[in-house]
PDB file of C-alpha atoms in Angstrom:
ATOM      1  CA  MET A   1      19.646-103.358  27.828  1.00  0.00           C
ATOM      2  CA  LYS A   2      21.382-104.549  24.655  1.00  0.00           C
ATOM      3  CA  ASN A   3      20.233-101.394  22.856  1.00  0.00           C
ATOM      4  CA  ILE A   4      21.695 -99.182  25.584  1.00  0.00           C
ATOM      5  CA  LEU A   5      25.012-101.048  25.500  1.00  0.00           C
ATOM      6  CA  PHE A   6      25.063-100.806  21.699  1.00  0.00           C
ATOM      7  CA  ALA A   7      24.418 -97.046  21.879  1.00  0.00           C
ATOM      8  CA  PHE A   8      27.321 -96.556  24.303  1.00  0.00           C
ATOM      9  CA  VAL A   9      29.686 -98.589  22.119  1.00  0.00           C
ATOM     10  CA  LEU A  10      28.590 -96.759  18.972  1.00  0.00           C
ATOM     11  CA  THR A  11      28.999 -93.370  20.669  1.00  0.00           C
ATOM     12  CA  GLY A  12      32.472 -94.328  21.881  1.00  0.00           C
ATOM     13  CA  LEU A  13      33.533 -95.400  18.400  1.00  0.00           C
ATOM     14  CA  SER A  14      32.165 -92.213  16.857  1.00  0.00           C
ATOM     15  CA  VAL A  15      33.893 -89.990  19.388  1.00  0.00           C
ATOM     16  CA  SER A  16      37.217 -91.806  18.990  1.00  0.00           C
ATOM     17  CA  ALA A  17      37.028 -91.529  15.187  1.00  0.00           C
ATOM     18  CA  PHE A  18      36.498 -87.778  15.293  1.00  0.00           C
ATOM     19  CA  ALA A  19      38.893 -87.211  18.186  1.00  0.00           C
ATOM     20  CA  GLN A  20      41.901 -88.487  16.254  1.00  0.00           C
ATOM     21  CA  SER A  21      44.778 -86.130  16.911  1.00  0.00           C
ATOM     22  CA  ALA A  22      47.526 -87.633  14.743  1.00  0.00           C
ATOM     23  CA  PRO A  23      47.813 -89.469  11.431  1.00  0.00           C
ATOM     24  CA  PRO A  24      47.680 -93.251  11.715  1.00  0.00           C
ATOM     25  CA  ALA A  25      50.987 -95.088  11.981  1.00  0.00           C
ATOM     26  CA  GLY A  26      52.188 -97.047   8.983  1.00  0.00           C
ATOM     27  CA  ASP A  27      54.822 -97.310   6.302  1.00  0.00           C
ATOM     28  CA  ALA A  28      52.513 -96.949   3.267  1.00  0.00           C
ATOM     29  CA  LYS A  29      54.026 -99.955   1.504  1.00  0.00           C
ATOM     30  CA  VAL A  30      53.097-100.969  -2.038  1.00  0.00           C
ATOM     31  CA  GLY A  31      49.761-102.789  -1.971  1.00  0.00           C
ATOM     32  CA  GLU A  32      48.463-101.108   1.182  1.00  0.00           C
ATOM     33  CA  PHE A  33      45.163 -99.280   0.861  1.00  0.00           C
ATOM     34  CA  TYR A  34      43.130 -96.766   2.806  1.00  0.00           C
ATOM     35  CA  GLY A  35      39.354 -96.586   2.751  1.00  0.00           C
ATOM     36  CA  LYS A  36      38.289 -99.518   0.644  1.00  0.00           C
ATOM     37  CA  ASP A  37      40.660-101.462  -1.595  1.00  0.00           C
ATOM     38  CA  VAL A  38      41.107-100.052  -5.092  1.00  0.00           C
ATOM     39  CA  SER A  39      40.066-102.563  -7.730  1.00  0.00           C
ATOM     40  CA  ALA A  40      42.644-103.991 -10.132  1.00  0.00           C
ATOM     41  CA  LYS A  41      40.557-102.557 -12.989  1.00  0.00           C
ATOM     42  CA  SER A  42      40.785 -99.055 -11.488  1.00  0.00           C
ATOM     43  CA  VAL A  43      44.551 -99.404 -11.104  1.00  0.00           C
ATOM     44  CA  ARG A  44      44.873-100.409 -14.790  1.00  0.00           C
ATOM     45  CA  LYS A  45      42.545 -97.665 -16.058  1.00  0.00           C
ATOM     46  CA  ALA A  46      43.753 -94.844 -13.794  1.00  0.00           C
ATOM     47  CA  ILE A  47      44.412 -91.590 -15.612  1.00  0.00           C
ATOM     48  CA  SER A  48      47.233 -89.180 -14.806  1.00  0.00           C
ATOM     49  CA  THR A  49      46.714 -86.013 -12.793  1.00  0.00           C
ATOM     50  CA  ASP A  50      47.274 -83.965 -15.955  1.00  0.00           C
ATOM     51  CA  GLU A  51      44.641 -85.991 -17.840  1.00  0.00           C
ATOM     52  CA  LEU A  52      42.231 -85.328 -14.977  1.00  0.00           C
ATOM     53  CA  ASN A  53      42.859 -81.582 -15.186  1.00  0.00           C
ATOM     54  CA  LYS A  54      42.359 -81.699 -18.958  1.00  0.00           C
ATOM     55  CA  GLU A  55      38.996 -83.504 -18.553  1.00  0.00           C
ATOM     56  CA  LEU A  56      37.887 -80.947 -15.939  1.00  0.00           C
ATOM     57  CA  LYS A  57      38.335 -78.144 -18.477  1.00  0.00           C
ATOM     58  CA  SER A  58      35.378 -79.539 -20.451  1.00  0.00           C
ATOM     59  CA  THR A  59      33.195 -80.635 -17.523  1.00  0.00           C
ATOM     60  CA  PRO A  60      33.015 -79.092 -14.042  1.00  0.00           C
ATOM     61  CA  LYS A  61      32.697 -82.419 -12.204  1.00  0.00           C
ATOM     62  CA  ILE A  62      33.555 -86.070 -12.787  1.00  0.00           C
ATOM     63  CA  ALA A  63      31.396 -88.362 -10.658  1.00  0.00           C
ATOM     64  CA  LYS A  64      33.479 -91.543 -10.760  1.00  0.00           C
ATOM     65  CA  THR A  65      37.100 -91.884 -11.833  1.00  0.00           C
ATOM     66  CA  SER A  66      40.457 -93.305 -10.841  1.00  0.00           C
ATOM     67  CA  VAL A  67      43.625 -91.222 -10.900  1.00  0.00           C
ATOM     68  CA  LYS A  68      47.291 -92.112 -10.485  1.00  0.00           C
ATOM     69  CA  GLY A  69      49.721 -89.613  -9.015  1.00  0.00           C
ATOM     70  CA  LYS A  70      52.595 -88.936  -6.657  1.00  0.00           C
ATOM     71  CA  VAL A  71      51.761 -87.722  -3.155  1.00  0.00           C
ATOM     72  CA  THR A  72      53.519 -84.443  -2.383  1.00  0.00           C
ATOM     73  CA  GLY A  73      51.933 -83.716   0.981  1.00  0.00           C
ATOM     74  CA  VAL A  74      49.931 -85.316   3.783  1.00  0.00           C
ATOM     75  CA  CYS A  75      48.070 -83.505   6.546  1.00  0.00           C
ATOM     76  CA  PRO A  76      50.474 -83.801   9.494  1.00  0.00           C
ATOM     77  CA  LYS A  77      47.678 -83.079  11.958  1.00  0.00           C
ATOM     78  CA  LYS A  78      45.382 -86.072  11.227  1.00  0.00           C
ATOM     79  CA  GLY A  79      46.223 -87.529   7.811  1.00  0.00           C
ATOM     80  CA  CYS A  80      42.862 -86.207   6.594  1.00  0.00           C
ATOM     81  CA  TRP A  81      44.051 -84.803   3.240  1.00  0.00           C
ATOM     82  CA  VAL A  82      46.823 -85.302   0.716  1.00  0.00           C
ATOM     83  CA  SER A  83      48.108 -83.400  -2.278  1.00  0.00           C
ATOM     84  CA  LEU A  84      49.188 -84.901  -5.592  1.00  0.00           C
ATOM     85  CA  ALA A  85      51.699 -83.482  -8.063  1.00  0.00           C
ATOM     86  CA  THR A  86      50.923 -82.683 -11.686  1.00  0.00           C
ATOM     87  CA  ASP A  87      53.457 -82.390 -14.504  1.00  0.00           C
ATOM     88  CA  SER A  88      52.547 -78.710 -14.846  1.00  0.00           C
ATOM     89  CA  GLY A  89      53.669 -77.965 -11.277  1.00  0.00           C
ATOM     90  CA  GLU A  90      50.180 -77.571  -9.824  1.00  0.00           C
ATOM     91  CA  THR A  91      48.744 -79.779  -7.121  1.00  0.00           C
ATOM     92  CA  ILE A  92      45.510 -81.673  -6.756  1.00  0.00           C
ATOM     93  CA  PHE A  93      43.952 -81.466  -3.304  1.00  0.00           C
ATOM     94  CA  VAL A  94      42.486 -84.749  -2.039  1.00  0.00           C
ATOM     95  CA  LYS A  95      40.084 -85.151   0.877  1.00  0.00           C
ATOM     96  CA  MET A  96      38.668 -88.413   2.168  1.00  0.00           C
ATOM     97  CA  LYS A  97      34.993 -89.027   1.446  1.00  0.00           C
ATOM     98  CA  ASP A  98      32.813 -88.572   4.537  1.00  0.00           C
ATOM     99  CA  TYR A  99      35.996 -88.147   6.612  1.00  0.00           C
ATOM    100  CA  ALA A 100      35.837 -91.961   6.743  1.00  0.00           C
ATOM    101  CA  PHE A 101      39.560 -92.732   6.783  1.00  0.00           C
ATOM    102  CA  PHE A 102      42.951 -91.174   7.316  1.00  0.00           C
ATOM    103  CA  VAL A 103      46.402 -91.876   5.869  1.00  0.00           C
ATOM    104  CA  PRO A 104      49.884 -92.034   7.424  1.00  0.00           C
ATOM    105  CA  THR A 105      52.412 -89.303   6.701  1.00  0.00           C
ATOM    106  CA  ALA A 106      54.641 -92.041   5.215  1.00  0.00           C
ATOM    107  CA  LEU A 107      52.381 -91.791   2.137  1.00  0.00           C
ATOM    108  CA  GLU A 108      54.287 -88.657   1.076  1.00  0.00           C
ATOM    109  CA  GLY A 109      56.539 -89.433  -1.890  1.00  0.00           C
ATOM    110  CA  LYS A 110      54.595 -92.586  -2.838  1.00  0.00           C
ATOM    111  CA  THR A 111      52.652 -93.119  -6.045  1.00  0.00           C
ATOM    112  CA  VAL A 112      49.008 -93.939  -5.423  1.00  0.00           C
ATOM    113  CA  VAL A 113      45.799 -94.676  -7.281  1.00  0.00           C
ATOM    114  CA  LEU A 114      42.684 -92.925  -6.018  1.00  0.00           C
ATOM    115  CA  GLU A 115      39.062 -93.845  -6.638  1.00  0.00           C
ATOM    116  CA  GLY A 116      36.434 -91.165  -6.254  1.00  0.00           C
ATOM    117  CA  SER A 117      35.091 -87.971  -7.774  1.00  0.00           C
ATOM    118  CA  ALA A 118      36.786 -84.798  -8.965  1.00  0.00           C
ATOM    119  CA  GLU A 119      35.817 -81.204  -9.594  1.00  0.00           C
ATOM    120  CA  SER A 120      37.293 -77.815 -10.239  1.00  0.00           C
ATOM    121  CA  LYS A 121      36.546 -75.741  -7.156  1.00  0.00           C
ATOM    122  CA  THR A 122      37.260 -72.262  -5.880  1.00  0.00           C
ATOM    123  CA  THR A 123      38.503 -72.434  -2.298  1.00  0.00           C
ATOM    124  CA  SER A 124      37.981 -69.572   0.149  1.00  0.00           C
ATOM    125  CA  VAL A 125      40.827 -67.741   1.855  1.00  0.00           C
ATOM    126  CA  LYS A 126      39.596 -68.990   5.231  1.00  0.00           C
ATOM    127  CA  GLU A 127      39.679 -72.627   4.098  1.00  0.00           C
ATOM    128  CA  LEU A 128      43.118 -72.208   2.485  1.00  0.00           C
ATOM    129  CA  GLN A 129      44.424 -70.710   5.717  1.00  0.00           C
ATOM    130  CA  HIS A 130      42.948 -73.639   7.660  1.00  0.00           C
ATOM    131  CA  TYR A 131      44.818 -76.140   5.447  1.00  0.00           C
ATOM    132  CA  ALA A 132      48.034 -74.130   5.824  1.00  0.00           C
ATOM    133  CA  GLU A 133      47.572 -74.253   9.589  1.00  0.00           C
ATOM    134  CA  ASP A 134      47.018 -78.034   9.427  1.00  0.00           C
ATOM    135  CA  ALA A 135      50.223 -78.294   7.380  1.00  0.00           C
ATOM    136  CA  LYS A 136      52.037 -76.487  10.210  1.00  0.00           C
ATOM    137  CA  LYS A 137      52.964 -73.485   8.080  1.00  0.00           C
ATOM    138  CA  SER A 138      54.301 -70.399   9.853  1.00  0.00           C
ATOM    139  CA  GLN A 139      51.897 -67.639  10.841  1.00  0.00           C
ATOM    140  CA  ALA A 140      53.538 -65.393   8.229  1.00  0.00           C
ATOM    141  CA  GLU A 141      52.789 -67.991   5.505  1.00  0.00           C
ATOM    142  CA  ILE A 142      49.195 -68.313   6.720  1.00  0.00           C
ATOM    143  CA  ASP A 143      48.718 -64.530   6.800  1.00  0.00           C
ATOM    144  CA  ALA A 144      50.121 -64.267   3.252  1.00  0.00           C
ATOM    145  CA  ILE A 145      47.127 -66.225   1.931  1.00  0.00           C
ATOM    146  CA  THR A 146      44.816 -63.443   0.800  1.00  0.00           C
ATOM    147  CA  GLU A 147      43.250 -64.680  -2.445  1.00  0.00           C
ATOM    148  CA  LEU A 148      40.778 -67.352  -3.463  1.00  0.00           C
ATOM    149  CA  LYS A 149      42.261 -70.307  -5.307  1.00  0.00           C
ATOM    150  CA  THR A 150      40.644 -72.315  -8.072  1.00  0.00           C
ATOM    151  CA  GLU A 151      41.996 -75.825  -7.950  1.00  0.00           C
ATOM    152  CA  THR A 152      41.262 -79.427  -8.738  1.00  0.00           C
ATOM    153  CA  ARG A 153      39.664 -81.181  -5.777  1.00  0.00           C
ATOM    154  CA  PHE A 154      39.364 -84.939  -5.453  1.00  0.00           C
ATOM    155  CA  LEU A 155      37.067 -86.702  -2.996  1.00  0.00           C
ATOM    156  CA  ALA A 156      38.612 -90.132  -2.442  1.00  0.00           C
ATOM    157  CA  SER A 157      36.698 -93.212  -1.359  1.00  0.00           C
ATOM    158  CA  ALA A 158      39.826 -95.330  -1.720  1.00  0.00           C
ATOM    159  CA  ILE A 159      43.592 -94.862  -1.974  1.00  0.00           C
ATOM    160  CA  LYS A 160      46.079 -97.604  -2.845  1.00  0.00           C
ATOM    161  CA  VAL A 161      49.884 -97.418  -2.834  1.00  0.00           C
ATOM    162  CA  VAL A 162      51.188 -98.669  -6.206  1.00  0.00           C
ATOM    163  CA  GLU A 163      54.835 -97.484  -6.199  1.00  0.00           C
TER     164      GLU A 163
END
């Protein structure tokens, strides 16, 4: 009986996690974190977004790193991705590892430190259009996406607001 009850509870939690239809509420204040807490060491040793891009020119993937950057966008649909600015005007696309956590839209404009892995990746037109749709872009903007895009992708296991 306990196993059956446990299965129902677990199923309910799983369904509610994947059925999220809006970003979580929150003000994204300094010190708040999403996923697991970012260690003080990672905050101190975090590299800039431009340093990350420079490192990715010599290696296609970095398994474990911490990066500091300013959030320029948050998925308004679920809070399931963010974008970070670089000094060169590009953006770094950040997804949450295993879809394990989401962030509030109040994170936009904040400076964060991310822990996770990074790679240079070519993104398909279909996937780019999906992200534009999530970002509530107009149909004309979505339809204008017709080319693959090679970009820096970050898979975050933790995000902490630092400024």
